Coordinates of C-alpha atoms and ligand atoms in Angstrom, one line a residue:
X1 CA 21.2 1.7 -10.1
X2 CA 23.0 3.6 -7.3
X3 CA 26.6 3.0 -6.1
X4 CA 27.2 0.1 -3.7
X5 CA 24.4 -2.1 -5.1
X6 CA 25.3 -5.7 -4.2
X7 CA 24.3 -8.8 -6.1
X8 CA 21.6 -9.9 -3.6
X9 CA 20.0 -6.5 -3.6
X10 CA 19.4 -6.7 -7.4
X11 CA 17.6 -10.0 -6.6
X12 CA 15.2 -8.4 -4.1
X13 CA 14.4 -5.5 -6.5
X14 CA 13.3 -8.1 -9.1
X15 CA 11.1 -9.8 -6.6
X16 CA 9.4 -6.4 -5.9
X17 CA 9.2 -5.0 -9.4
X18 CA 5.7 -4.4 -10.6
X19 CA 4.4 -6.8 -8.0
X20 CA 1.0 -6.2 -6.3
X21 CA 0.7 -7.7 -2.9
X22 CA -2.5 -8.2 -1.0
X23 CA -2.2 -7.2 2.7
X24 CA -4.5 -9.4 4.8
X25 CA -4.9 -10.6 8.4
X26 CA -3.7 -14.2 8.9
X27 CA -7.4 -15.2 9.5
X28 CA -8.5 -14.2 6.0
X29 CA -5.3 -15.2 4.1
X30 CA -6.5 -18.6 3.0
X31 CA -9.8 -17.1 1.7
X32 CA -8.0 -14.8 -0.8
X33 CA -5.0 -17.0 -1.7
X34 CA -6.7 -18.8 -4.6
X35 CA -7.2 -15.4 -6.3
X36 CA -3.6 -14.3 -6.0
X37 CA -1.5 -14.9 -9.2
X38 CA 1.9 -16.3 -8.1
X39 CA 3.8 -14.5 -11.0
X40 CA 2.6 -11.0 -10.3
X41 CA 1.0 -11.1 -6.8
X42 CA 1.6 -12.3 -3.3
X43 CA 0.5 -11.7 0.3
X44 CA 1.6 -9.5 3.2
X45 CA 0.3 -11.1 6.4
X46 CA -0.6 -9.2 9.5
X47 CA -1.9 -10.6 12.9
X48 CA -0.5 -12.8 15.6
X49 CA -0.5 -16.0 13.6
X50 CA 1.2 -14.4 10.6
X51 CA 4.5 -16.4 11.0
X52 CA 2.7 -19.8 11.3
X53 CA 0.4 -18.9 8.3
X54 CA 3.4 -17.7 6.3
X55 CA 5.2 -21.0 6.8
X56 CA 2.1 -23.1 5.9
X57 CA 1.5 -21.2 2.7
X58 CA 5.1 -21.2 1.6
X59 CA 5.4 -25.0 2.4
X60 CA 2.3 -25.7 0.2
X61 CA 3.0 -23.0 -2.5
X62 CA 6.7 -22.4 -2.6
X63 CA 6.5 -20.0 -5.6
X64 CA 4.0 -17.6 -4.0
X65 CA 5.5 -14.5 -2.5
X66 CA 4.5 -14.2 1.2
X67 CA 5.9 -11.6 3.7
X68 CA 4.9 -10.3 7.1
X69 CA 4.2 -6.9 8.7
X70 CA 4.2 -7.1 12.4
X71 CA 2.4 -3.8 12.7
X72 CA 4.8 -2.3 15.3
X73 CA 4.0 1.1 13.8
X74 CA 0.3 0.8 15.0
X75 CA 1.6 0.4 18.5
X76 CA 4.5 2.6 19.2
X77 CA 6.0 5.9 18.1
X78 CA 9.7 5.6 17.1
X79 CA 12.5 7.5 18.8
X80 CA 16.1 7.8 17.6
X81 CA 17.0 5.3 20.4
X82 CA 14.1 2.9 19.8
X83 CA 13.2 3.0 16.2
X84 CA 12.3 -0.7 15.9
X85 CA 10.4 -2.9 18.2
X86 CA 8.0 -5.7 18.7
X87 CA 4.9 -6.4 20.8
X88 CA 4.1 -9.9 21.9
X89 CA 2.3 -11.8 24.6
X90 CA 5.3 -11.1 26.8
X91 CA 5.0 -7.3 26.3
X92 CA 7.0 -4.8 24.2
X93 CA 10.6 -5.2 23.2
X94 CA 12.8 -2.5 21.7
X95 CA 15.2 -3.7 19.1
X96 CA 18.8 -2.6 18.6
X97 CA 20.6 -3.6 15.3
X98 CA 21.4 -7.1 16.7
X99 CA 17.9 -7.7 18.0
X100 CA 16.5 -6.4 14.6
X101 CA 18.8 -8.9 12.8
X102 CA 17.4 -11.7 14.9
X103 CA 13.8 -10.8 14.1
X104 CA 14.5 -10.5 10.4
X105 CA 16.2 -13.9 10.5
X106 CA 13.1 -15.2 12.3
X107 CA 10.9 -14.1 9.4
X108 CA 13.1 -15.9 6.9
X109 CA 13.1 -19.0 9.2
X110 CA 9.3 -18.9 8.8
X111 CA 9.9 -18.9 5.1
X112 CA 9.0 -15.2 4.4
X113 CA 10.1 -14.4 0.8
X114 CA 12.0 -11.4 2.2
X115 CA 12.2 -9.8 5.6
X116 CA 10.4 -6.5 6.5
X117 CA 11.7 -4.3 9.4
X118 CA 9.3 -3.9 12.4
X119 CA 9.7 -0.1 12.3
X120 CA 7.7 2.1 14.8
X121 CA 5.7 5.1 13.7
X122 CA 7.7 8.1 12.3
X123 CA 6.0 11.4 13.3
X124 CA 6.0 14.5 11.1
X125 CA 9.1 16.5 10.5
X126 CA 7.9 19.4 12.8
X127 CA 7.2 16.8 15.6
X128 CA 10.8 15.7 15.6
X129 CA 10.4 13.1 12.9
X130 CA 13.6 14.1 11.0
X131 CA 16.0 12.7 13.6
X132 CA 13.8 9.6 13.9
X133 CA 13.8 9.1 10.1
X134 CA 17.5 9.4 9.9
X135 CA 18.0 6.9 12.8
X136 CA 15.7 4.4 11.1
X137 CA 17.8 4.6 7.8
X138 CA 21.1 4.8 9.7
X139 CA 20.4 1.6 11.7
X140 CA 18.9 -0.2 8.7
X141 CA 22.1 0.6 6.8
X142 CA 24.1 -1.3 9.4
X143 CA 22.3 -4.5 8.6
X144 CA 24.6 -6.8 6.5
X145 CA 21.8 -8.5 4.6
X146 CA 20.4 -8.3 1.1
X147 CA 17.0 -9.8 1.8
X148 CA 15.3 -7.0 3.6
X149 CA 12.8 -4.2 2.9
X150 CA 12.8 -1.2 5.3
X151 CA 9.3 -0.2 6.4
X152 CA 8.8 3.6 6.8
X153 CA 5.4 4.2 8.5
X154 CA 5.2 8.0 8.2
X155 CA 2.7 10.7 9.0
X156 CA 1.1 12.0 5.8
X157 CA 2.7 15.3 6.6
X158 CA 5.9 14.0 5.2
X159 CA 4.3 14.3 1.8
X160 CA 4.0 18.1 1.9
X161 CA 6.2 20.3 -0.3
X162 CA 8.3 21.4 2.7
X163 CA 9.1 17.8 3.9
X164 CA 9.1 15.6 0.8
X165 CA 12.7 16.5 -0.4
X166 CA 14.1 15.3 3.0
X167 CA 12.1 12.1 2.9
X168 CA 13.3 11.4 -0.7
X169 CA 16.9 12.0 0.3
X170 CA 16.6 9.6 3.2
X171 CA 14.9 6.9 1.1
X172 CA 17.6 7.2 -1.5
X173 CA 20.3 6.9 1.2
X174 CA 18.9 3.6 2.3
X175 CA 20.9 0.5 1.2
X176 CA 17.6 -1.5 1.1
X177 CA 14.3 -1.0 -0.8
X178 CA 11.8 1.0 1.2
X179 CA 8.1 0.4 1.8
X180 CA 6.3 3.6 2.6
X181 CA 3.1 3.6 4.7
X182 CA 1.2 6.9 4.8
X183 CA -0.7 7.5 8.1
X184 CA -3.7 9.8 8.5
X185 CA -7.2 9.8 10.0
X186 CA -9.1 8.8 6.8
X187 CA -7.5 8.9 3.4
X188 CA -4.0 10.4 3.6
X189 CA -4.2 11.5 -0.1
X190 CA -7.1 13.8 0.6
X191 CA -4.7 16.0 2.6
X192 CA -3.2 19.1 1.0
X193 CA -0.2 18.5 -1.2
X194 CA -0.1 14.8 -0.3
X195 CA -1.1 13.3 -3.8
X196 CA 1.4 15.5 -5.6
X197 CA 4.1 14.8 -2.9
X198 CA 3.6 11.0 -3.3
X199 CA 4.0 11.3 -7.1
X200 CA 7.3 13.3 -6.7
X201 CA 8.6 10.7 -4.3
X202 CA 7.8 7.8 -6.6
X203 CA 9.5 9.6 -9.5
X204 CA 12.6 10.5 -7.3
X205 CA 13.1 7.1 -5.5
X206 CA 13.6 4.1 -7.8
X207 CA 13.4 1.6 -4.9
X208 CA 10.2 2.7 -3.3
X209 CA 7.2 0.4 -2.6
X210 CA 3.9 1.8 -1.4
X211 CA 2.6 -0.3 1.5
X212 CA -0.8 -0.7 3.3
X213 CA -2.6 1.3 0.7
X214 CA -5.6 1.3 -1.7
X215 CA -5.9 2.3 -5.4
X216 CA -3.1 4.7 -4.7
X217 CA -1.0 1.6 -5.5
X218 CA -1.8 2.2 -9.2
X219 CA -1.0 5.9 -9.2
X220 CA 2.3 5.2 -7.4
X221 CA 3.3 2.4 -9.8
X222 CA 2.3 4.5 -12.8
X223 CA 4.7 7.1 -11.5
X224 CA 7.7 4.8 -10.9
X225 CA 7.1 3.0 -7.6
X226 CA 8.7 -0.4 -7.7
X227 CA 5.6 -2.2 -6.3
X228 CA 2.8 -2.0 -3.8
X229 CA 0.7 -3.7 -1.1
X230 CA -3.1 -3.1 -1.1
X231 CA -5.1 -3.8 2.1
X232 CA -8.2 -6.0 1.9
X233 CA -10.0 -4.1 4.7
X234 CA -10.3 -0.4 5.3
X235 CA -8.0 -0.4 8.3
X236 CA -5.3 -2.0 6.1
X237 CA -5.6 0.6 3.4
X238 CA -3.7 3.4 5.2
X239 CA -1.5 3.8 8.3
X240 CA -3.2 4.3 11.7
X241 CA -2.0 6.4 14.6
X242 CA -0.1 4.2 17.1
X243 CA -2.0 2.9 20.1
X244 CA -1.0 0.1 22.5
X245 CA -3.0 -3.0 21.8
X246 CA -3.8 -2.1 18.1
X247 CA -4.3 -5.3 16.2
X248 CA -3.2 -6.2 12.7
X249 CA -6.5 -5.2 11.1
X250 CA -9.6 -7.0 12.0
X251 CA -12.8 -7.9 10.1
X252 CA -15.3 -5.3 9.1
X253 CA -18.8 -6.4 9.9
X254 CA -20.4 -4.9 6.8
X255 CA -19.3 -5.8 3.3
X256 CA -17.3 -3.3 1.2
X257 CA -16.5 -4.0 -2.5
X258 CA -14.1 -2.5 -5.0
X259 CA -16.1 -1.1 -8.0
X260 CA -13.4 -1.3 -10.6
X261 CA -15.1 1.1 -13.1
X262 CA -15.3 3.8 -10.4
X263 CA -11.7 3.1 -9.1
X264 CA -13.3 3.1 -5.7
X265 CA -14.4 1.0 -2.7
X266 CA -18.0 1.3 -1.6
X267 CA -20.1 -0.2 1.1
X268 CA -22.7 -2.6 -0.4
X269 CA -25.3 -0.6 1.5
X270 CA -24.4 2.5 -0.7
X271 CA -24.8 0.4 -3.8
X272 CA -28.1 -0.9 -2.7
X273 CA -29.3 2.7 -2.2
X274 CA -28.1 3.7 -5.7
X275 CA -29.7 0.7 -7.4
X276 CA -32.9 0.6 -5.4
X277 CA -35.1 1.3 -8.5
X278 CA -32.9 0.2 -11.4
X279 CA -31.0 -2.9 -12.5
X280 CA -27.8 -3.1 -10.5
X281 CA -24.3 -3.2 -12.1
X282 CA -23.0 -6.8 -12.4
X283 CA -19.5 -8.1 -12.2
X284 CA -17.8 -10.7 -14.5
X285 CA -14.9 -11.6 -12.1
X286 CA -14.2 -15.3 -11.2
X287 CA -16.2 -14.9 -7.9
X288 CA -19.2 -13.0 -9.2
X289 CA -19.6 -14.7 -12.6
X290 CA -22.1 -12.0 -13.8
X291 CA -24.0 -11.6 -10.5
X292 CA -25.0 -8.2 -9.2
X293 CA -22.7 -6.2 -7.0
X294 CA -25.5 -5.4 -4.6
X295 CA -26.0 -9.1 -3.6
X296 CA -23.5 -9.2 -0.7
X297 CA -25.1 -9.3 2.8
X298 CA -23.3 -9.1 6.1
X299 CA -23.4 -12.9 6.5
X300 CA -19.9 -14.3 6.9
X301 CA -19.9 -16.1 3.5
X302 CA -20.8 -12.9 1.8
X303 CA -18.2 -10.8 3.5
X304 CA -15.6 -13.4 2.4
X305 CA -17.0 -13.4 -1.2
X306 CA -16.9 -9.5 -1.3
X307 CA -13.3 -9.7 -0.2
X308 CA -12.5 -12.3 -2.9
X309 CA -14.3 -10.2 -5.5
X310 CA -12.2 -7.1 -4.6
X311 CA -9.0 -9.1 -4.9
X312 CA -10.0 -10.4 -8.3
X313 CA -10.8 -6.9 -9.5
X314 CA -7.5 -5.5 -8.2
X315 CA -5.5 -8.2 -10.1
X316 CA -7.6 -7.6 -13.2
X317 CA -6.6 -3.9 -13.1
X318 CA -3.0 -4.9 -12.2
X319 CA -2.8 -7.2 -15.2
X320 CA -3.5 -4.2 -17.5
X321 CA -0.9 -2.1 -15.7
X322 CA 1.6 -4.9 -15.9
X323 CA 1.1 -5.2 -19.7
X324 CA 2.2 -1.6 -20.2
X325 CA 5.8 -0.3 -20.4
X326 CA 6.9 1.6 -17.3
X327 CA 7.0 5.4 -18.0
X328 CA 4.8 7.3 -20.4
X329 CA 2.8 4.3 -21.7
X330 CA 1.9 3.3 -18.1
X331 CA 1.0 6.9 -17.1
X332 CA -1.1 7.2 -20.3
X333 CA -2.9 3.9 -19.4
X334 CA -3.6 5.2 -15.9
X335 CA -4.9 8.6 -17.1
X336 CA -7.3 6.7 -19.4
X337 CA -8.6 4.7 -16.4
X338 CA -9.2 7.9 -14.5
X339 CA -11.0 9.5 -17.5
X340 CA -13.1 6.3 -17.8
X341 CA -13.9 6.4 -14.1
X342 CA -15.1 10.0 -14.4
X343 CA -17.4 9.0 -17.3
X344 CA -18.7 6.0 -15.2
X345 CA -19.5 8.3 -12.3
X346 CA -21.6 10.4 -14.7
X347 CA -23.3 7.4 -16.2
X348 CA -24.1 6.1 -12.7
X349 CA -25.7 9.4 -11.7
X350 CA -27.8 9.4 -14.9
X351 CA -28.9 5.7 -14.5
X352 CA -29.8 6.0 -10.9
X353 CA -31.0 9.6 -10.7
X354 CA -28.8 10.1 -7.7
X355 CA -25.9 12.3 -7.0
X356 CA -22.6 10.5 -7.3
X357 CA -19.8 12.9 -6.5
X358 CA -16.4 12.3 -8.2
X359 CA -14.0 11.6 -5.3
X360 CA -11.4 14.2 -4.4
X361 CA -8.5 11.8 -4.7
X362 CA -9.5 10.7 -8.2
X363 CA -9.8 14.4 -9.1
X364 CA -6.3 15.1 -7.8
X365 CA -5.0 12.2 -9.8
X366 CA -6.4 13.7 -13.0
X367 CA -4.1 16.7 -12.6
X368 CA -0.8 16.8 -14.5
X369 CA 2.0 14.8 -13.0
X370 CA 4.7 16.8 -11.2
X371 CA 8.3 16.4 -12.3
X372 CA 10.9 14.6 -10.2
X373 CA 12.7 16.5 -7.5
X374 CA 15.8 18.2 -8.8
X375 CA 19.1 17.6 -7.1
X376 CA 19.2 21.3 -6.1
X377 CA 15.9 21.0 -4.2
X378 CA 17.4 18.0 -2.3
X379 CA 20.7 19.8 -1.7
X380 CA 18.9 22.8 -0.3
X381 CA 17.2 20.5 2.0
X382 CA 20.4 18.8 3.0
X383 CA 21.8 22.2 4.0
X384 CA 18.6 22.8 6.1
X385 CA 18.9 19.4 7.9
X386 CA 22.6 20.0 8.5
X387 CA 25.3 17.3 8.8
X388 CA 24.1 14.0 10.2
Ligands
LIG1 ZN1 -16.7 -9.6 -8.9

């Protein structure tokens, strides 16, 4: 571990290590809670009632990890002078270091297992994001606390080859663990260089957590990320561009399910098309108990069941990851999952007589892993960014 690591910080790292959190709106938290294993899982709550829900859950289940993301990054773009802030019924409030400390204390008062900074959105390097990023880290480093994760909600452009060394350098300069959100319209990892950039970042930053993501959680953890938080709904599976009045992620009217064999979420309507003329795939999770994956309708009970199924399947996959040793063994396990997913895509196409394209992101993950950033790459970048 790096210099200056205090006792309490080691504690928070152990709380994050290899843990897979489920990111969920406060309204759906109770639905998924029974399927979250306390030892290896937990919840990130979004939405207006997150503090109340957090306190309720932690009062009832003290050993379950529950934290909050206020979603400030979905509402405001950060500036060096206003990097943190909070929207409420009374309007928007910018937070200086003292104000930030109060908000983080408030999360802990509501029994959050650790505090998460309400960071505003960090634009791309070329859009002035470098000074914003260094302000976020600089102000967070003034916090005298060992119970906090610094949220970095970044444009996907930070993952490009030209920007990733500076991002890695800043993450490593942070006194606290960092939770990265990748923002894009659609899947951030479908953008050029993004999948490779994220792997480099995970290999170069030992205290990085991937936040508000999807199956990228597994690619990141295989490549050295400390932990991850996967969203239950599409809107909570990547960062969104800030807009005033953005919520914490609402309900989707149509059911979407994780197909574990395909390492992919699909709309149930798509599954129904595929399996229109052949026996549908079934699922053996605790929710489905052998029932077909095509059965979910858009009735509320089915939407909830689809969500519970996806959580079960995420933790089944996570249990396998958790059983591997970090490093080569874990990467080998992940590569095998990807190879199997490729075979299952072919099998599905054969069984159903339809075209089932292998997703671009899975294709990118089958590529060889990049090496960690070298110190000279980061030094070059330090010279570029100048003294700060
Ligand atoms: Zn299932």
